[in-house]
Amino acid sequence: FVTVALTYFQIAMEDYRWWWRSLLSGGSTGVFVLMYAAFYYNHRSEMSGTLQFVFFFGYMFLVSYGFFLMLGAVGYWMASVFIRHIYETIKID
């Protein structure tokens, strides 16, 4: 829903380059997941050492990247459906 709203505001400002922005706004949740993983590692977990650091952040980077791609694709797809719906309903007299 947030991606569609941001796309609408962007189209309302007559900026028609919405493709990448819809992908980034949808996928920004993946960045949040990675930031929360850093918080969890520093403040909540009792992990220490280089090997645990590399494994934890290696896997969390892959998970965050997966979230970024999945949610970015959903955001792009929903923005595309929204834009198509808007332009199909415009009446030209």
N, CA, C and O atoms as a GROMACS GRO file, in nm:
protein
  372
    1PHE      N    1   0.082  -0.120   0.000
    1PHE     CA    2   0.000   0.000   0.000
    1PHE      C    3   0.086   0.126   0.000
    1PHE      O    4   0.054   0.224  -0.067
    2VAL      N    5   0.195   0.123   0.074
    2VAL     CA    6   0.283   0.240   0.082
    2VAL      C    7   0.347   0.266  -0.055
    2VAL      O    8   0.362   0.381  -0.096
    3THR      N    9   0.386   0.161  -0.124
    3THR     CA   10   0.447   0.178  -0.255
    3THR      C   11   0.349   0.241  -0.353
    3THR      O   12   0.388   0.326  -0.433
    4VAL      N   13   0.224   0.199  -0.348
    4VAL     CA   14   0.123   0.256  -0.438
    4VAL      C   15   0.099   0.403  -0.404
    4VAL      O   16   0.085   0.486  -0.495
    5ALA      N   17   0.094   0.436  -0.277
    5ALA     CA   18   0.075   0.575  -0.237
    5ALA      C   19   0.194   0.661  -0.280
    5ALA      O   20   0.174   0.772  -0.331
    6LEU      N   21   0.315   0.613  -0.262
    6LEU     CA   22   0.432   0.689  -0.305
    6LEU      C   23   0.436   0.704  -0.457
    6LEU      O   24   0.477   0.809  -0.509
    7THR      N   25   0.393   0.601  -0.528
    7THR     CA   26   0.387   0.611  -0.674
    7THR      C   27   0.283   0.713  -0.716
    7THR      O   28   0.305   0.790  -0.810
    8TYR      N   29   0.170   0.716  -0.647
    8TYR     CA   30   0.066   0.814  -0.679
    8TYR      C   31   0.119   0.956  -0.657
    8TYR      O   32   0.097   1.044  -0.741
    9PHE      N   33   0.187   0.980  -0.546
    9PHE     CA   34   0.242   1.113  -0.520
    9PHE      C   35   0.346   1.150  -0.625
    9PHE      O   36   0.354   1.266  -0.666
   10GLN      N   37   0.424   1.054  -0.669
   10GLN     CA   38   0.525   1.081  -0.770
   10GLN      C   39   0.459   1.114  -0.904
   10GLN      O   40   0.504   1.205  -0.974
   11ILE      N   41   0.355   1.042  -0.940
   11ILE     CA   42   0.284   1.070  -1.065
   11ILE      C   43   0.212   1.204  -1.055
   11ILE      O   44   0.205   1.278  -1.154
   12ALA      N   45   0.159   1.236  -0.938
   12ALA     CA   46   0.091   1.365  -0.920
   12ALA      C   47   0.187   1.482  -0.936
   12ALA      O   48   0.146   1.590  -0.978
   13MET      N   49   0.315   1.462  -0.904
   13MET     CA   50   0.415   1.568  -0.923
   13MET      C   51   0.472   1.566  -1.065
   13MET      O   52   0.570   1.635  -1.093
   14GLU      N   53   0.410   1.489  -1.154
   14GLU     CA   54   0.448   1.477  -1.294
   14GLU      C   55   0.589   1.423  -1.313
   14GLU      O   56   0.660   1.463  -1.406
   15ASP      N   57   0.628   1.333  -1.225
   15ASP     CA   58   0.754   1.260  -1.240
   15ASP      C   59   0.717   1.119  -1.281
   15ASP      O   60   0.672   1.040  -1.198
   16TYR      N   61   0.734   1.086  -1.406
   16TYR     CA   62   0.685   0.960  -1.459
   16TYR      C   63   0.789   0.848  -1.457
   16TYR      O   64   0.768   0.745  -1.520
   17ARG      N   65   0.899   0.866  -1.388
   17ARG     CA   66   1.000   0.762  -1.374
   17ARG      C   67   0.978   0.688  -1.242
   17ARG      O   68   1.056   0.705  -1.148
   18TRP      N   69   0.874   0.609  -1.235
   18TRP     CA   70   0.831   0.547  -1.111
   18TRP      C   71   0.886   0.406  -1.095
   18TRP      O   72   0.870   0.349  -0.987
   19TRP      N   73   0.949   0.348  -1.195
   19TRP     CA   74   0.986   0.206  -1.192
   19TRP      C   75   1.082   0.174  -1.079
   19TRP      O   76   1.054   0.089  -0.995
   20TRP      N   77   1.196   0.242  -1.078
   20TRP     CA   78   1.297   0.210  -0.978
   20TRP      C   79   1.254   0.254  -0.838
   20TRP      O   80   1.286   0.187  -0.739
   21ARG      N   81   1.183   0.364  -0.830
   21ARG     CA   82   1.140   0.411  -0.698
   21ARG      C   83   1.040   0.314  -0.636
   21ARG      O   84   1.041   0.294  -0.515
   22SER      N   85   0.954   0.254  -0.717
   22SER     CA   86   0.859   0.156  -0.662
   22SER      C   87   0.932   0.031  -0.616
   22SER      O   88   0.895  -0.029  -0.515
   23LEU      N   89   1.036  -0.009  -0.688
   23LEU     CA   90   1.115  -0.124  -0.645
   23LEU      C   91   1.187  -0.094  -0.515
   23LEU      O   92   1.190  -0.178  -0.424
   24LEU      N   93   1.246   0.024  -0.505
   24LEU     CA   94   1.322   0.059  -0.384
   24LEU      C   95   1.232   0.081  -0.263
   24LEU      O   96   1.269   0.042  -0.152
   25SER      N   97   1.116   0.142  -0.283
   25SER     CA   98   1.028   0.163  -0.168
   25SER      C   99   0.968   0.032  -0.120
   25SER      O  100   0.944   0.016   0.000
   26GLY      N  101   0.942  -0.060  -0.210
   26GLY     CA  102   0.893  -0.191  -0.166
   26GLY      C  103   1.001  -0.273  -0.100
   26GLY      O  104   0.976  -0.343  -0.001
   27GLY      N  105   1.122  -0.266  -0.154
   27GLY     CA  106   1.231  -0.346  -0.102
   27GLY      C  107   1.302  -0.289   0.018
   27GLY      O  108   1.392  -0.352   0.074
   28SER      N  109   1.264  -0.170   0.060
   28SER     CA  110   1.333  -0.108   0.174
   28SER      C  111   1.312  -0.186   0.303
   28SER      O  112   1.386  -0.166   0.400
   29THR      N  113   1.215  -0.274   0.308
   29THR     CA  114   1.197  -0.358   0.425
   29THR      C  115   1.316  -0.451   0.444
   29THR      O  116   1.352  -0.483   0.558
   30GLY      N  117   1.377  -0.493   0.335
   30GLY     CA  118   1.497  -0.576   0.345
   30GLY      C  119   1.611  -0.503   0.414
   30GLY      O  120   1.688  -0.564   0.488
   31VAL      N  121   1.623  -0.374   0.389
   31VAL     CA  122   1.726  -0.293   0.456
   31VAL      C  123   1.695  -0.285   0.606
   31VAL      O  124   1.786  -0.293   0.689
   32PHE      N  125   1.568  -0.270   0.640
   32PHE     CA  126   1.529  -0.268   0.781
   32PHE      C  127   1.563  -0.400   0.849
   32PHE      O  128   1.609  -0.401   0.963
   33VAL      N  129   1.540  -0.510   0.781
   33VAL     CA  130   1.573  -0.641   0.839
   33VAL      C  131   1.722  -0.651   0.868
   33VAL      O  132   1.762  -0.703   0.972
   34LEU      N  133   1.804  -0.603   0.776
   34LEU     CA  134   1.949  -0.607   0.798
   34LEU      C  135   1.991  -0.516   0.913
   34LEU      O  136   2.079  -0.552   0.991
   35MET      N  137   1.929  -0.399   0.925
   35MET     CA  138   1.961  -0.310   1.037
   35MET      C  139   1.918  -0.370   1.170
   35MET      O  140   1.988  -0.358   1.270
   36TYR      N  141   1.801  -0.436   1.172
   36TYR     CA  142   1.757  -0.501   1.295
   36TYR      C  143   1.849  -0.618   1.330
   36TYR      O  144   1.873  -0.645   1.448
   37ALA      N  145   1.901  -0.688   1.229
   37ALA     CA  146   1.995  -0.796   1.255
   37ALA      C  147   2.122  -0.742   1.321
   37ALA      O  148   2.178  -0.807   1.410
   38ALA      N  149   2.169  -0.625   1.277
   38ALA     CA  150   2.286  -0.565   1.341
   38ALA      C  151   2.256  -0.526   1.485
   38ALA      O  152   2.339  -0.546   1.574
   39PHE      N  153   2.137  -0.470   1.509
   39PHE     CA  154   2.097  -0.438   1.646
   39PHE      C  155   2.090  -0.565   1.731
   39PHE      O  156   2.139  -0.566   1.844
   40TYR      N  157   2.030  -0.670   1.677
   40TYR     CA  158   2.017  -0.795   1.752
   40TYR      C  159   2.154  -0.853   1.785
   40TYR      O  160   2.177  -0.900   1.896
   41TYR      N  161   2.244  -0.850   1.688
   41TYR     CA  162   2.377  -0.905   1.711
   41TYR      C  163   2.450  -0.829   1.821
   41TYR      O  164   2.517  -0.889   1.905
   42ASN      N  165   2.438  -0.696   1.821
   42ASN     CA  166   2.513  -0.616   1.917
   42ASN      C  167   2.451  -0.614   2.056
   42ASN      O  168   2.524  -0.613   2.155
   43HIS      N  169   2.318  -0.615   2.067
   43HIS     CA  170   2.254  -0.591   2.196
   43HIS      C  171   2.183  -0.712   2.256
   43HIS      O  172   2.168  -0.718   2.378
   44ARG      N  173   2.139  -0.805   2.177
   44ARG     CA  174   2.058  -0.915   2.230
   44ARG      C  175   2.129  -1.050   2.234
   44ARG      O  176   2.105  -1.131   2.323
   45SER      N  177   2.216  -1.073   2.137
   45SER     CA  178   2.278  -1.206   2.130
   45SER      C  179   2.407  -1.209   2.212
   45SER      O  180   2.464  -1.106   2.246
   46GLU      N  181   2.449  -1.330   2.240
   46GLU     CA  182   2.575  -1.348   2.312
   46GLU      C  183   2.681  -1.406   2.220
   46GLU      O  184   2.775  -1.471   2.265
   47MET      N  185   2.664  -1.383   2.090
   47MET     CA  186   2.762  -1.434   1.995
   47MET      C  187   2.888  -1.348   1.999
   47MET      O  188   2.883  -1.228   2.022
   48SER      N  189   2.999  -1.413   1.977
   48SER     CA  190   3.126  -1.341   1.970
   48SER      C  191   3.219  -1.420   1.879
   48SER      O  192   3.198  -1.539   1.856
   49GLY      N  193   3.319  -1.354   1.829
   49GLY     CA  194   3.416  -1.422   1.743
   49GLY      C  195   3.391  -1.392   1.596
   49GLY      O  196   3.281  -1.354   1.554
   50THR      N  197   3.496  -1.410   1.521
   50THR     CA  198   3.491  -1.378   1.379
   50THR      C  199   3.403  -1.475   1.302
   50THR      O  200   3.327  -1.432   1.215
   51LEU      N  201   3.411  -1.603   1.332
   51LEU     CA  202   3.334  -1.701   1.258
   51LEU      C  203   3.184  -1.682   1.277
   51LEU      O  204   3.107  -1.689   1.181
   52GLN      N  205   3.141  -1.658   1.401
   52GLN     CA  206   2.999  -1.634   1.425
   52GLN      C  207   2.952  -1.505   1.359
   52GLN      O  208   2.841  -1.498   1.307
   53PHE      N  209   3.037  -1.403   1.361
   53PHE     CA  210   3.004  -1.277   1.294
   53PHE      C  211   2.984  -1.297   1.145
   53PHE      O  212   2.886  -1.249   1.088
   54VAL      N  213   3.077  -1.368   1.082
   54VAL     CA  214   3.069  -1.389   0.937
   54VAL      C  215   2.948  -1.474   0.901
   54VAL      O  216   2.878  -1.442   0.806
   55PHE      N  217   2.923  -1.580   0.975
   55PHE     CA  218   2.806  -1.664   0.946
   55PHE      C  219   2.677  -1.588   0.968
   55PHE      O  220   2.587  -1.592   0.884
   56PHE      N  221   2.666  -1.518   1.080
   56PHE     CA  222   2.543  -1.447   1.111
   56PHE      C  223   2.513  -1.340   1.006
   56PHE      O  224   2.403  -1.336   0.951
   57PHE      N  225   2.611  -1.255   0.978
   57PHE     CA  226   2.585  -1.148   0.883
   57PHE      C  227   2.583  -1.197   0.739
   57PHE      O  228   2.519  -1.135   0.655
   58GLY      N  229   2.651  -1.304   0.709
   58GLY     CA  230   2.642  -1.362   0.576
   58GLY      C  231   2.502  -1.412   0.547
   58GLY      O  232   2.444  -1.382   0.443
   59TYR      N  233   2.447  -1.489   0.641
   59TYR     CA  234   2.311  -1.539   0.623
   59TYR      C  235   2.208  -1.428   0.631
   59TYR      O  236   2.110  -1.429   0.557
   60MET      N  237   2.228  -1.334   0.719
   60MET     CA  238   2.131  -1.225   0.729
   60MET      C  239   2.135  -1.135   0.606
   60MET      O  240   2.032  -1.079   0.567
   61PHE      N  241   2.252  -1.120   0.544
   61PHE     CA  242   2.258  -1.045   0.420
   61PHE      C  243   2.180  -1.116   0.311
   61PHE      O  244   2.108  -1.052   0.234
   62LEU      N  245   2.194  -1.248   0.304
   62LEU     CA  246   2.117  -1.324   0.204
   62LEU      C  247   1.968  -1.317   0.230
   62LEU      O  248   1.889  -1.302   0.136
   63VAL      N  249   1.927  -1.326   0.355
   63VAL     CA  250   1.785  -1.316   0.389
   63VAL      C  251   1.733  -1.176   0.357
   63VAL      O  252   1.624  -1.162   0.301
   64SER      N  253   1.810  -1.075   0.392
   64SER     CA  254   1.768  -0.937   0.365
   64SER      C  255   1.760  -0.910   0.215
   64SER      O  256   1.668  -0.842   0.169
   65TYR      N  257   1.855  -0.963   0.139
   65TYR     CA  258   1.852  -0.947  -0.005
   65TYR      C  259   1.730  -1.018  -0.065
   65TYR      O  260   1.668  -0.966  -0.158
   66GLY      N  261   1.697  -1.135  -0.012
   66GLY     CA  262   1.577  -1.205  -0.056
   66GLY      C  263   1.451  -1.125  -0.027
   66GLY      O  264   1.363  -1.114  -0.112
   67PHE      N  265   1.443  -1.068   0.092
   67PHE     CA  266   1.329  -0.981   0.126
   67PHE      C  267   1.323  -0.862   0.033
   67PHE      O  268   1.216  -0.824  -0.014
   68PHE      N  269   1.439  -0.802   0.006
   68PHE     CA  270   1.444  -0.686  -0.084
   68PHE      C  271   1.390  -0.722  -0.222
   68PHE      O  272   1.310  -0.648  -0.278
   69LEU      N  273   1.435  -0.834  -0.276
   69LEU     CA  274   1.391  -0.873  -0.410
   69LEU      C  275   1.243  -0.910  -0.412
   69LEU      O  276   1.170  -0.870  -0.503
   70MET      N  277   1.199  -0.987  -0.313
   70MET     CA  278   1.058  -1.029  -0.312
   70MET      C  279   0.964  -0.911  -0.292
   70MET      O  280   0.869  -0.894  -0.369
   71LEU      N  281   0.989  -0.831  -0.191
   71LEU     CA  282   0.899  -0.720  -0.163
   71LEU      C  283   0.913  -0.608  -0.265
   71LEU      O  284   0.816  -0.538  -0.294
   72GLY      N  285   1.033  -0.591  -0.321
   72GLY     CA  286   1.049  -0.495  -0.429
   72GLY      C  287   0.973  -0.536  -0.553
   72GLY      O  288   0.914  -0.452  -0.621
   73ALA      N  289   0.973  -0.666  -0.583
   73ALA     CA  290   0.897  -0.715  -0.698
   73ALA      C  291   0.747  -0.697  -0.676
   73ALA      O  292   0.675  -0.660  -0.768
   74VAL      N  293   0.701  -0.725  -0.555
   74VAL     CA  294   0.559  -0.705  -0.524
   74VAL      C  295   0.523  -0.557  -0.534
   74VAL      O  296   0.418  -0.522  -0.588
   75GLY      N  297   0.608  -0.470  -0.481
   75GLY     CA  298   0.583  -0.327  -0.489
   75GLY      C  299   0.579  -0.277  -0.633
   75GLY      O  300   0.494  -0.197  -0.669
   76TYR      N  301   0.672  -0.326  -0.714
   76TYR     CA  302   0.675  -0.286  -0.855
   76TYR      C  303   0.550  -0.336  -0.926
   76TYR      O  304   0.488  -0.263  -1.004
   77TRP      N  305   0.513  -0.460  -0.899
   77TRP     CA  306   0.396  -0.518  -0.965
   77TRP      C  307   0.268  -0.443  -0.927
   77TRP      O  308   0.186  -0.413  -1.014
   78MET      N  309   0.252  -0.412  -0.799
   78MET     CA  310   0.132  -0.341  -0.755
   78MET      C  311   0.129  -0.198  -0.810
   78MET      O  312   0.023  -0.147  -0.847
   79ALA      N  313   0.244  -0.133  -0.815
   79ALA     CA  314   0.249   0.002  -0.873
   79ALA      C  315   0.217  -0.003  -1.022
   79ALA      O  316   0.151   0.087  -1.074
   80SER      N  317   0.262  -0.107  -1.090
   80SER     CA  318   0.232  -0.123  -1.231
   80SER      C  319   0.083  -0.145  -1.254
   80SER      O  320   0.025  -0.086  -1.346
   81VAL      N  321   0.021  -0.228  -1.172
   81VAL     CA  322  -0.124  -0.249  -1.182
   81VAL      C  323  -0.199  -0.120  -1.153
   81VAL      O  324  -0.296  -0.088  -1.221
   82PHE      N  325  -0.154  -0.045  -1.055
   82PHE     CA  326  -0.217   0.082  -1.020
   82PHE      C  327  -0.205   0.184  -1.134
   82PHE      O  328  -0.303   0.249  -1.169
   83ILE      N  329  -0.087   0.197  -1.190
   83ILE     CA  330  -0.066   0.291  -1.301
   83ILE      C  331  -0.150   0.250  -1.422
   83ILE      O  332  -0.210   0.336  -1.487
   84ARG      N  333  -0.154   0.122  -1.451
   84ARG     CA  334  -0.235   0.075  -1.564
   84ARG      C  335  -0.382   0.106  -1.540
   84ARG      O  336  -0.452   0.147  -1.633
   85HIS      N  337  -0.428   0.087  -1.418
   85HIS     CA  338  -0.569   0.116  -1.386
   85HIS      C  339  -0.599   0.265  -1.400
   85HIS      O  340  -0.704   0.303  -1.452
   86ILE      N  341  -0.508   0.349  -1.354
   86ILE     CA  342  -0.529   0.494  -1.364
   86ILE      C  343  -0.538   0.536  -1.511
   86ILE      O  344  -0.629   0.610  -1.548
   87TYR      N  345  -0.445   0.488  -1.593
   87TYR     CA  346  -0.443   0.532  -1.733
   87TYR      C  347  -0.556   0.471  -1.815
   87TYR      O  348  -0.594   0.528  -1.917
   88GLU      N  349  -0.609   0.357  -1.773
   88GLU     CA  350  -0.722   0.298  -1.846
   88GLU      C  351  -0.852   0.371  -1.816
   88GLU      O  352  -0.943   0.371  -1.899
   89THR      N  353  -0.862   0.434  -1.700
   89THR     CA  354  -0.986   0.500  -1.663
   89THR      C  355  -0.992   0.647  -1.702
   89THR      O  356  -1.093   0.713  -1.680
   90ILE      N  357  -0.884   0.699  -1.760
   90ILE     CA  358  -0.884   0.839  -1.802
   90ILE      C  359  -0.973   0.853  -1.926
   90ILE      O  360  -0.960   0.778  -2.022
   91LYS      N  361  -1.061   0.948  -1.920
   91LYS     CA  362  -1.149   0.974  -2.035
   91LYS      C  363  -1.090   1.088  -2.116
   91LYS      O  364  -1.057   1.194  -2.063
   92ILE      N  365  -1.077   1.064  -2.244
   92ILE     CA  366  -1.028   1.168  -2.335
   92ILE      C  367  -1.146   1.214  -2.419
   92ILE      O  368  -1.204   1.137  -2.496
   93ASP      N  369  -1.181   1.339  -2.402
   93ASP     CA  370  -1.296   1.392  -2.479
   93ASP      C  371  -1.252   1.476  -2.594
   93ASP      O  372  -1.335   1.527  -2.668
   0.00000   0.00000   0.00000
